[in-house]
Amino acid sequence: MSKLILVDGNSIAYRAFYALPLLTNSSGVYTNAVYGFAMMLMKIIEEEKPTHMLVAFDAGKTTFRHESYQEYKGTRQKTPGELAEQLPLVQELLHAFQVPTYELANYEADDIIGTLAKECGPQGVETLIVSGDKDLLQLVDEHVELLLTRKGVTETERYDVQAIRDKYGLSPLQIIDLKGLMGDSSDNIPGIPGVGEKTALKLLAQYPSVEEVIAHVDELPGKKLQEKVREHQEQALLSKKLATIYTKVPLEFGLEALQLPERDPERIAEFFKKMEFKTLLSRIGKQDQAAGKTGQTATSDVTVREVTSVSELVEAQEIFDQDTLALFVEATEDNPHRAEVIGLSVSDGETQLYLPYSLVEESEFVRDWLMDPKRHKLVYDLKKTQIVLANKGIEVAGLSFDVLLAAYLLDPSESQMELSDIIARYGKEPIPSDDEVYGKGAKRKVPTGEALARHLAAKSKAIYQVAPTLKQELTDTDLDELMFGLEMPLSSVLADMERQGVHIDKDRLEELGVELKHSLDRLEQEIYELAGTTFNINSHKQLGEILFDKLGLPVLKKTKTGYSTSADVLEKLAPQHEIVEKILHYRQVGKLYSTYIEGLKKEIGPDGKIHTRFNQTVTATGRLSSTEPNLQNIPIRMEEGRRIRQVFIPSEPGWHILAADYSQIELRVLAHIAEDEQLQKAFKEDKDIHTQTAMDVFGVAEDEVTSLMRRQAKAVNFGIVYGISGFGLARGLDIAQKEAREFIDRYFETYPGVKRYMDSIVEQARRDGYVATLSGRRRYLPSINAKNFGERSFAERTAMNTPIQGTAADIIKLAMVKLARAMKERNLASRMLLQVHDELIFEVPEAELEEMKDLVVAVMEDALPLSVPLKVDVNVGETWYEAK
DNA sequence: TCGTTCACG
DNA sequence: ACGTACGTGAACGAC
């Protein structure tokens, strides 16, 4: 059967352009739109396997629509030059893929697509339209579906008739009426002023078309609305006409002309090479080889010498004479605390050696080389390398560059951090990914012999080749200090913390588990009784049916998949039925039991300790994250959960847990970078900041601040740090949006410096494409100029929040590095165990308690001097629970 | 594998 | 009128 794909070329090019940062290739040609277009094209062809295809473009400036409405698309900004110059390249791309393209004077791409869709559908051709423009929803019917780009280029949403009905409650053709009523600012279609999507949908639910709405104008709710409709009815009808896609374009070709020939990889490769699209190039190669049944990225040009005996090693050992080698240590699993070392490879860029670990054990020479600080090693994942070797008694030294950390600093938003991805991103010769070689999930199996040696050799060679590029990039973007002065030393500190681990009181954990289990069983029975039936309380679906269908409670909020049963909804429903409170409590206890009791139990090692992993290359802001288990979200807010902290105890008898936390670090950072005198004053005088904000915002004296006022001021302070919005604050405080906006206005009047900062940081993000922390850590914000409101607003809030959250992260990281050094210098036995974003946890022998308290406070407070003081509180106890 | 919920800062 | 609070990870059910 035939399958036709129709692509709205301009729309996809626009999407690609705004979704990706302004890339250029080495000759200075902008390529981001072409790149995005290519990604989308490859994905569509791969996933949909069309037999026929056409990419339609808009031709020229005017269309037949301008005859009836001259201002059509009048507000649209001119295509930016950086995009315009890429459009011919997009054409070239399509030629390389041998995909037909078409444009016709006087018509838009929509019209061409519409005509073909309506013509081919009835012939039994399955048709899929690809666009970023919701207007095309009107073309959907039983033969035609629409793939709408959502975020980026490759994230899409698929619409058929039912999906449109589910989302809008409209038939595809009513999309035109929707636009007639609400207009479309991007096309300068007026609609009826004051009518937006919400009102329009409400109207269409009752009167199915613009004409019907006009005919029943007297029955519409609200005098104002009636007036508006009467006054602008002509305009609404015109808008509808403009929004209607013309499906009778005189085309001189039929379906046959759109047949997709078998693709020509060489032609495509040639184009990608010219554009310098290394990743895509390797993907083409991969697919072709897959067809040729090897299924793997080629590594044929890597030469590797597999060394299996000491005598062979002696022959090969001269490579170790060099100052700098790349080193890759392979382990049996991701988690270094449970992993065994398999073997290692080294590379000088030309020669690669592979040594199985058994040989490393035998060879004192290699162990000495590993521990020699003067022998520089370039690695991927310094922390893991250090941990797996340390577990073998090898204190590796001379790790002088980490490719993983470098790639993270250069773009912390990038989620693909595997070595093969980094290599591809920086245009080096591709290597296979671990998944390709080892297999995925349950099928993962590390090969032996030749295949393993080759893969590891490819990795160390890749490290050797990409390291200089990354180093240069770090220097060029002023990130080198952050790399060598902060993240690399921190990696070692984290390695020690992880290896040290936290001791767990198993008996107490067991005890708490039994207690919670009883509580859970009791609640379960009570809920079944109140519901009159048994069901799975953990299933949102079943719970929703009980609450809203069976018990008839009002539906306050819905999710994509059904009723929302989240805590904030349930709290509102609690007064209406006693079951609700039980469910809330059941959820709370259930969470404690499964995540914290059972979850932690699973992670206790043979040494009675938990060794979390602090991930240094995950967050976009520079914070750490913690996994297996996550020890950064152990309960504290509710007493019932807080008791979990009783199981975290010192690993030596007579020692203590010491916890030190920064007080209000983010607001202090804000006071500093915003240079707001009023806010700085509050901190210099060490005021309770939420009370102070309440006094300033409400204009009352300290003793007049009510607890409500303080609570609201606190929420405003939170909101400010998150990148304030009226809606967000309204939700946080459960008040009207208007009221929330007034709070914000008053806040900005009180702290004008903060207002100036918020404006200027967004402005700066628009100009530079990124924001930075106080130490220069960057985060790129490509959607800051997006057309889509939601996407753009998100980027704006991120621009406001990231320098604050990120600077706080810089500060505590710096404190950790300095503290680790100071503790070593003073020969202290105390150990740093955990970091939880604004606090550090230690275990400390009795004799060191006083010294440690002073030292920790001093180093943390002075880690990075600001224009306001940093304040650190310390607490000591026999468990983490008591150190509060 | 995705969506929802909820634990933390 | 638009549609969100910032940053994470784990468990669970549904598909």
Coordinates of C-alpha atoms in Angstrom, one line a residue, chain A residues 118 160 394 589 592 680 770:
Chain A
K118 CA -7.6 15.7 -0.3
D160 CA -6.0 11.8 13.9
I394 CA 45.4 1.3 43.3
V589 CA 3.3 6.0 54.4
L592 CA 8.1 6.0 53.0
Q680 CA 21.7 43.3 50.9
Y770 CA 23.3 31.8 27.4

